[in-house]
Tab-separated table of C-alpha atoms in Angstrom:
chain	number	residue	atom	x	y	z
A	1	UNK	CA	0.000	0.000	0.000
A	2	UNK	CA	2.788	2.009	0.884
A	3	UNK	CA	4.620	1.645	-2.337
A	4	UNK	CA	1.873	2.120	-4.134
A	5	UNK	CA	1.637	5.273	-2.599
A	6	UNK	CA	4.538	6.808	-2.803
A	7	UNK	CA	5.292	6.026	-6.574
A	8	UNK	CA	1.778	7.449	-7.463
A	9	UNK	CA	3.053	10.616	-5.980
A	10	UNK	CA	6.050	10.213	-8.369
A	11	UNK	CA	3.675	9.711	-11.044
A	12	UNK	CA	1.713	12.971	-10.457
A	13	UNK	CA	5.130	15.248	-10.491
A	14	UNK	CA	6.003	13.594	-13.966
A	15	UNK	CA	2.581	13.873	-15.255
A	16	UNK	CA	2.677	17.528	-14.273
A	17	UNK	CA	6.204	18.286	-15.709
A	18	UNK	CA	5.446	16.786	-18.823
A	19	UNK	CA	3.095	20.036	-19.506
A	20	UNK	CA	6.019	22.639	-18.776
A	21	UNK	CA	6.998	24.540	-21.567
A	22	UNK	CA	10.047	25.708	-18.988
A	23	UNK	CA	10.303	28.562	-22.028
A	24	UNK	CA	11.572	31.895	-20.189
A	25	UNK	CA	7.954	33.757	-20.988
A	26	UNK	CA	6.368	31.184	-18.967
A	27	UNK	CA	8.858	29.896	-16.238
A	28	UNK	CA	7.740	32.391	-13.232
A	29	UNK	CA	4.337	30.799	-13.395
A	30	UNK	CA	5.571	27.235	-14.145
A	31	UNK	CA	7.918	27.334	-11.208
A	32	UNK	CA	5.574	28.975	-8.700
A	33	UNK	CA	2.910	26.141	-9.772
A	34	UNK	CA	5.205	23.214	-9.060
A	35	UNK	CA	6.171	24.844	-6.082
A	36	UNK	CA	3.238	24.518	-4.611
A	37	UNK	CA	2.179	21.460	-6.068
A	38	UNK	CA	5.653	20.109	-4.677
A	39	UNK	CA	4.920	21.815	-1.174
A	40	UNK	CA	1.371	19.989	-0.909
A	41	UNK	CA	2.629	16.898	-1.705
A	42	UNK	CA	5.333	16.759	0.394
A	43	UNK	CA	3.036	17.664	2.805
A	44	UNK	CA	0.764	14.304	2.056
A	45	UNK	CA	3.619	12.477	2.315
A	46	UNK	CA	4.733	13.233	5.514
A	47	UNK	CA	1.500	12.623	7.297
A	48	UNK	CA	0.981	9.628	5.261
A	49	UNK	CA	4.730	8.080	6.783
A	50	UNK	CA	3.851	9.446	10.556
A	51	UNK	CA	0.447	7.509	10.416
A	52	UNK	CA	1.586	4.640	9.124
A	53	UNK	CA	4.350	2.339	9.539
A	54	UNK	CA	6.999	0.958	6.453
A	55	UNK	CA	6.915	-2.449	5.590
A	56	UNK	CA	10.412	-3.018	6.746
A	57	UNK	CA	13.598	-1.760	6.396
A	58	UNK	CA	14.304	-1.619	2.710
A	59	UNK	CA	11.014	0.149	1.814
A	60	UNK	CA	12.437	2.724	4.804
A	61	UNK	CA	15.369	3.313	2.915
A	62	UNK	CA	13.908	3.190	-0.358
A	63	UNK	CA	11.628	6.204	0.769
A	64	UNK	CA	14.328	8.546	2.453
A	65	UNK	CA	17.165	7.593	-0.109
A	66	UNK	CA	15.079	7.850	-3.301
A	67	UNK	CA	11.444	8.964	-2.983
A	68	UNK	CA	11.557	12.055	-0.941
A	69	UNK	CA	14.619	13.459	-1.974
A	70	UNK	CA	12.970	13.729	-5.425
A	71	UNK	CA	10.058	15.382	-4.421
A	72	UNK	CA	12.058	17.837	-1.519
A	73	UNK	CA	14.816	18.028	-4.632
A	74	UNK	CA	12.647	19.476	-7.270
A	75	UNK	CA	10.562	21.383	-4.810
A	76	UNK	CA	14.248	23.285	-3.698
A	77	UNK	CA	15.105	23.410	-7.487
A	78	UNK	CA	11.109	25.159	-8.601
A	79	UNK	CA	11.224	27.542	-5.408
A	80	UNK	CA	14.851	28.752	-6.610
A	81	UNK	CA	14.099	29.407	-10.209
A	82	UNK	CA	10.638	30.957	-8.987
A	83	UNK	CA	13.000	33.222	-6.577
A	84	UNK	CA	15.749	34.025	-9.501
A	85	UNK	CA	13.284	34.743	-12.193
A	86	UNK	CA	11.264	37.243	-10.055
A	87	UNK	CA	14.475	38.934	-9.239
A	88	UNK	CA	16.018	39.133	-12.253
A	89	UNK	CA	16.459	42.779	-13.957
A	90	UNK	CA	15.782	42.334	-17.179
A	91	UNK	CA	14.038	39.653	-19.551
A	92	UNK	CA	16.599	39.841	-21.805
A	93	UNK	CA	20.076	41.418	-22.858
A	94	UNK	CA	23.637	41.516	-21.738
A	95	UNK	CA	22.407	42.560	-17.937
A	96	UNK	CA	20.184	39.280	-18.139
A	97	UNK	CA	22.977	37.078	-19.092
A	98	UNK	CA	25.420	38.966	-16.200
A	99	UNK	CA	22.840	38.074	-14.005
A	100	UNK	CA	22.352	34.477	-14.671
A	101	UNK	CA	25.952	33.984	-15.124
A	102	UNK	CA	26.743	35.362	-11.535
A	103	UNK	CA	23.991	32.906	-10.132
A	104	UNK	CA	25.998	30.129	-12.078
A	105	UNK	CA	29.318	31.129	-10.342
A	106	UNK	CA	27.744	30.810	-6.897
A	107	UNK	CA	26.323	27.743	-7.699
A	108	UNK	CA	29.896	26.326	-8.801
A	109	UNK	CA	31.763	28.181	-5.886
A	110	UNK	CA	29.490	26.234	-3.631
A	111	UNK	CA	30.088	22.991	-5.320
A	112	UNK	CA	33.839	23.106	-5.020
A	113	UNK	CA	34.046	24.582	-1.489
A	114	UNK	CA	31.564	22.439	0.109
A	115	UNK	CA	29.232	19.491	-1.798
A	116	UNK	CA	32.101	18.066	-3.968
A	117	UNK	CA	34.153	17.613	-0.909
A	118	UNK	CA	32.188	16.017	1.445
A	119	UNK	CA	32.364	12.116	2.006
A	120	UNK	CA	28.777	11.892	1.550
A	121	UNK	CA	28.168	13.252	-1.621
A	122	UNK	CA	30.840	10.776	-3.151
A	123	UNK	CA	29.062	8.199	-1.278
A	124	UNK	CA	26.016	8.989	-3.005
A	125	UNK	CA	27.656	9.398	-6.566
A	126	UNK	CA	29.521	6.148	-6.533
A	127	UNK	CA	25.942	4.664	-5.999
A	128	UNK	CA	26.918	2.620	-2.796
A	129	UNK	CA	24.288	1.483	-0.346
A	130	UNK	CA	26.705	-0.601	2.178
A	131	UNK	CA	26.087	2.478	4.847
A	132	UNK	CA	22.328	3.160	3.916
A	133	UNK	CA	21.148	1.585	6.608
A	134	UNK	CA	23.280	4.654	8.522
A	135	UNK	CA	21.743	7.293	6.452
A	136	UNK	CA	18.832	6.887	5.696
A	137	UNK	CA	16.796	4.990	8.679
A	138	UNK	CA	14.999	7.216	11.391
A	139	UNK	CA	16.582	7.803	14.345
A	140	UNK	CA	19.898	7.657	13.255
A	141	UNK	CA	20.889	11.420	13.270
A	142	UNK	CA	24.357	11.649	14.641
A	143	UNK	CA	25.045	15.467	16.268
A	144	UNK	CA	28.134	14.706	17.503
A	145	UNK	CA	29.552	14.781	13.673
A	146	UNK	CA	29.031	18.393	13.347
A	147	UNK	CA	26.070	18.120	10.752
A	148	UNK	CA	24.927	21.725	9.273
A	149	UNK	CA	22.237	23.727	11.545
A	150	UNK	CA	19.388	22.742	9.180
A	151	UNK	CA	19.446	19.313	10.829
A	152	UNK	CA	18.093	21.376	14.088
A	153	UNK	CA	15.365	22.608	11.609
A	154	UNK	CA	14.110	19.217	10.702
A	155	UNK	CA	11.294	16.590	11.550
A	156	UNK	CA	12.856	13.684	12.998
A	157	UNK	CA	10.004	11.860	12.567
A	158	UNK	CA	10.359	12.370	9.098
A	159	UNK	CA	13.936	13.042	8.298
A	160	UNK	CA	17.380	11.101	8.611
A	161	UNK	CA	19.243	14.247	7.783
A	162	UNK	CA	20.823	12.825	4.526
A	163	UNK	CA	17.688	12.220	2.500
A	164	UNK	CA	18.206	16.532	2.636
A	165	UNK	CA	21.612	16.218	1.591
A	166	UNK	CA	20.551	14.010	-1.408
A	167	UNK	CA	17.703	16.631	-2.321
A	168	UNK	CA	20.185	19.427	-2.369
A	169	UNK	CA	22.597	17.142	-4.712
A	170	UNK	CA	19.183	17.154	-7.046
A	171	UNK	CA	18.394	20.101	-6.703
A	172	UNK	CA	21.910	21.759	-7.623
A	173	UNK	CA	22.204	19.156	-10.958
A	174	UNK	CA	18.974	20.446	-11.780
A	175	UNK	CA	19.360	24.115	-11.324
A	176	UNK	CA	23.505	23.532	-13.026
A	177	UNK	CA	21.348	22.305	-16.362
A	178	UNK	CA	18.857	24.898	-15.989
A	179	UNK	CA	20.985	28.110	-15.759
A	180	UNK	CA	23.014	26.576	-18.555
A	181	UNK	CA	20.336	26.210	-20.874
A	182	UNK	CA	18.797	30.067	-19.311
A	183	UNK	CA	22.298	31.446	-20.370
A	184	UNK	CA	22.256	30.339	-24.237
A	185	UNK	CA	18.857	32.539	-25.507
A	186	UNK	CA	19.421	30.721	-28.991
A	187	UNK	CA	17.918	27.352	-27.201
A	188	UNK	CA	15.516	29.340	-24.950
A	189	UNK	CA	12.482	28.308	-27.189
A	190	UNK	CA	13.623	24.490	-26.623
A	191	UNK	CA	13.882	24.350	-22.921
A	192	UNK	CA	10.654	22.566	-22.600
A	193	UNK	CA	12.062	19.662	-25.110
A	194	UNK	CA	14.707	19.002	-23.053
A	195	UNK	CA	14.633	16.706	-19.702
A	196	UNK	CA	17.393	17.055	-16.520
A	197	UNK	CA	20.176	15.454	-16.491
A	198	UNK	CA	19.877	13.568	-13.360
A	199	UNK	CA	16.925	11.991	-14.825
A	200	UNK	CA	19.484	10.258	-17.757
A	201	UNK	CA	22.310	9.879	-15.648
A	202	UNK	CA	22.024	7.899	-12.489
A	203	UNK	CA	23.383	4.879	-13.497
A	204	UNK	CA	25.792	5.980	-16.062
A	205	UNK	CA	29.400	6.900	-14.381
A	206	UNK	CA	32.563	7.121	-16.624
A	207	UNK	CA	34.742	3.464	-16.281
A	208	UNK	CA	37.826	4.479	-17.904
A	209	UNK	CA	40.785	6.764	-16.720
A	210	UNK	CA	40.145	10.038	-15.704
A	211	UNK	CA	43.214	11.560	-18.177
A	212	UNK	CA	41.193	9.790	-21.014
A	213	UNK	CA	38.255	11.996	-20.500
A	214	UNK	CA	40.523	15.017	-19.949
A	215	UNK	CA	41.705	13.612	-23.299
A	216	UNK	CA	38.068	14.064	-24.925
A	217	UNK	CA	37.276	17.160	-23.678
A	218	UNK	CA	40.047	19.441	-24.852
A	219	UNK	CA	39.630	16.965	-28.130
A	220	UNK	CA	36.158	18.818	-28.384
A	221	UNK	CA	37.094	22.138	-27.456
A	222	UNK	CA	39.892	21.653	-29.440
A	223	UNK	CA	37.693	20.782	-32.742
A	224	UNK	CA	34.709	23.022	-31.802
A	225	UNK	CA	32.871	20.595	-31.455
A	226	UNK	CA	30.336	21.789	-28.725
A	227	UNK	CA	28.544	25.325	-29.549
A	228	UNK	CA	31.361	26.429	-31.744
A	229	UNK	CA	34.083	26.037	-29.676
A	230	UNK	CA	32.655	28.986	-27.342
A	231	UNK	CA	32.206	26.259	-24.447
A	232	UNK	CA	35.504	27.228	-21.766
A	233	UNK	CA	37.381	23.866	-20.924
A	234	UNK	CA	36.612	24.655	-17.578
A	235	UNK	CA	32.637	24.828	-18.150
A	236	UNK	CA	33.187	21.667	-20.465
A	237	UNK	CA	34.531	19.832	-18.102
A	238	UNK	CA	31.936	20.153	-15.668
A	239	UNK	CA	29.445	19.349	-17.790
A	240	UNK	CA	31.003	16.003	-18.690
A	241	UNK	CA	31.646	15.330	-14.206
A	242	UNK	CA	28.221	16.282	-13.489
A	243	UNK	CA	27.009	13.523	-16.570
A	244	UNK	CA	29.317	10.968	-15.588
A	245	UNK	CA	30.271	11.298	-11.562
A	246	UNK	CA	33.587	11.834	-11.609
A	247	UNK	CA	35.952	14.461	-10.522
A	248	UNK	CA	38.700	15.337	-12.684
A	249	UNK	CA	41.050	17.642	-10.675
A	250	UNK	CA	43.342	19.994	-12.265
A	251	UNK	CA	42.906	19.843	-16.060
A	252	UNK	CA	45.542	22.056	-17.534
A	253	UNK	CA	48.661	20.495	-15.274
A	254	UNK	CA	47.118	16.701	-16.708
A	255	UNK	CA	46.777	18.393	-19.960
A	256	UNK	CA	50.528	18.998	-20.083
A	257	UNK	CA	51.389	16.183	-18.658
A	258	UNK	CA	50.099	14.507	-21.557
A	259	UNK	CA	51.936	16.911	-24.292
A	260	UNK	CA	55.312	15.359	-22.586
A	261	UNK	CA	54.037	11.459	-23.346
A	262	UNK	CA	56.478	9.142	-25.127
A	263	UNK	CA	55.039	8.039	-28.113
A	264	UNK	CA	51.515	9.152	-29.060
A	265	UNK	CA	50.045	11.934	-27.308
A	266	UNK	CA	46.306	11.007	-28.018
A	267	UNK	CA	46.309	7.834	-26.383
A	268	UNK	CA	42.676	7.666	-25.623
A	269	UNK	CA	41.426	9.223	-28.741
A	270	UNK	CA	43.487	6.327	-30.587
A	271	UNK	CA	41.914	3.653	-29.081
A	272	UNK	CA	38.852	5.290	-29.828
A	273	UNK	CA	39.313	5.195	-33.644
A	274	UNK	CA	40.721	1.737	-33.776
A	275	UNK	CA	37.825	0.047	-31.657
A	276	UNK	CA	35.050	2.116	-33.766
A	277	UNK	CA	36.941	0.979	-36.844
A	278	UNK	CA	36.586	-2.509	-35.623
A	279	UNK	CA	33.226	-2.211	-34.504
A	280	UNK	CA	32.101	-0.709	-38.360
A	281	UNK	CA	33.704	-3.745	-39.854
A	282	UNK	CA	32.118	-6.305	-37.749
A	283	UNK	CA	28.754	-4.554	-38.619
A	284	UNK	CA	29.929	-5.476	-42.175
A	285	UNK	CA	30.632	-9.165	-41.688
């Protein structure tokens, strides 16, 4: 009953997205809507879980690891781009873009100083659940740690502390795509073809070397390959850690380490060519 529950909650969000047009014209009323269709059903939830008991301990996880942080997630993510849009100066224009870019730099600042750093959040991203019995069972809350002052802030009844910590994670991938996509007005139109990339990329993480991506990115930039070439390695590269959960450090001292290789400099990329050479003439046998 419980699962039923929960998952037809999930349902309604999707059914309810699928309608946004996420197109700037239309966003401050889009956002404020599934703010407070998020809100209410968050709301549902939680007296739903204090009246009634889980099944066990799996579905208990199952909720505070995966369910609620996607509702609390997107509900953070709506009520931010409600707050940004309302604030913003202008519609349009080089103040516009200044604006949204500044909101993009806070948003990466606070990524490198704090969520990319923490033990948890590469918990999360490597997709372990050995310690989710720890984090995400009631009850559990450990103050001693030093956890952040929202923790004093929240049900614990209905919180483990972490499931907040995952929505945040969810909430920051979604708002990284979104100001993105809010900062190139030549896709602006398109915004509401296009689907977050958390939703793709929870179960895809990056399984060869790290220098081998670093290898493929400048090989883009390099080529122009992404908008022209007017993508910054920097920004590049983040959008290829955020897709595949991975952390590639400094870029430029790998980079040169890899102009001062023996032998071929494009390791990666050659591999690349050979094995999709092989793979077009298998498709031929």
């Amino acid at each position: 009953m419980k699962h039923r529950f929960f998952h037809e909650a999930i349902s309604k969000i999707n059914k309810k997205e699928d309608r946004l047009t996420m197109k700037p014209s239309k966003i401050i009323e889009e956002s404020y809507s599934m703010t407070l269709l998020l809100k209410d059903l968050l709301s549902e939830l939680k007296e739903f879980v204090m009246n009634s008991d889980f099944e066990n301990e799996l579905q208990e996880i199952d909720f505070f690891k995966n369910i609620k942080p996607q509702i609390l997630g997107k509900l953070i993510f709506y009520n931010k781009v409600y707050r940004m849009e309302i604030a913003c100066p202008v519609p349009n224009g080089k103040l516009m873009l200044q604006y949204f870019s500044s909101k993009l730099e806070q948003l990466k600042k606070t990524f490198k100083e704090h969520t990319v750093s923490s033990d948890f959040y590469r918990y999360y991203r490597s997709n372990r659940c050995d310690l989710d019995d720890r984090f995400f069972r009631l009850g559990n809350i450990e103050f001693y740690s030093g956890l952040n002052s929202v923790a004093f802030e929240m049900d614990p009844q209905f919180s483990t502390y972490y499931d907040y910590k995952v929505s945040r994670i969810i909430s920051d991938d979604l708002l990284y795509q979104y100001l993105l996509r809010r900062l190139d007005p030549d896709d602006a139109e398109k915004l509401g073809d296009e689907v977050s990339l958390e939703a793709y990329s929870k179960d895809i993480y990056w399984t060869d070397s790290k220098n081998a991506l670093i290898e493929l990115v400048y090989a883009l930039h390099a080529t122009g390959a992404v908008s022209n070439g007017r993508v910054g390695i920097t920004k590049l590269a983040m959008i290829f850690e955020m897709a595949f959960r991975i952390k590639l450090g400094d870029l430029h001292h790998s980079f040169h380490r890899m102009k001062d290789r023996s032998g071929s400099k494009t390791y990666f990329l050659d591999q690349l060519t050979t094995n999709l050479e092989k793979y077009m003439h298998k498709d031929l046998d």
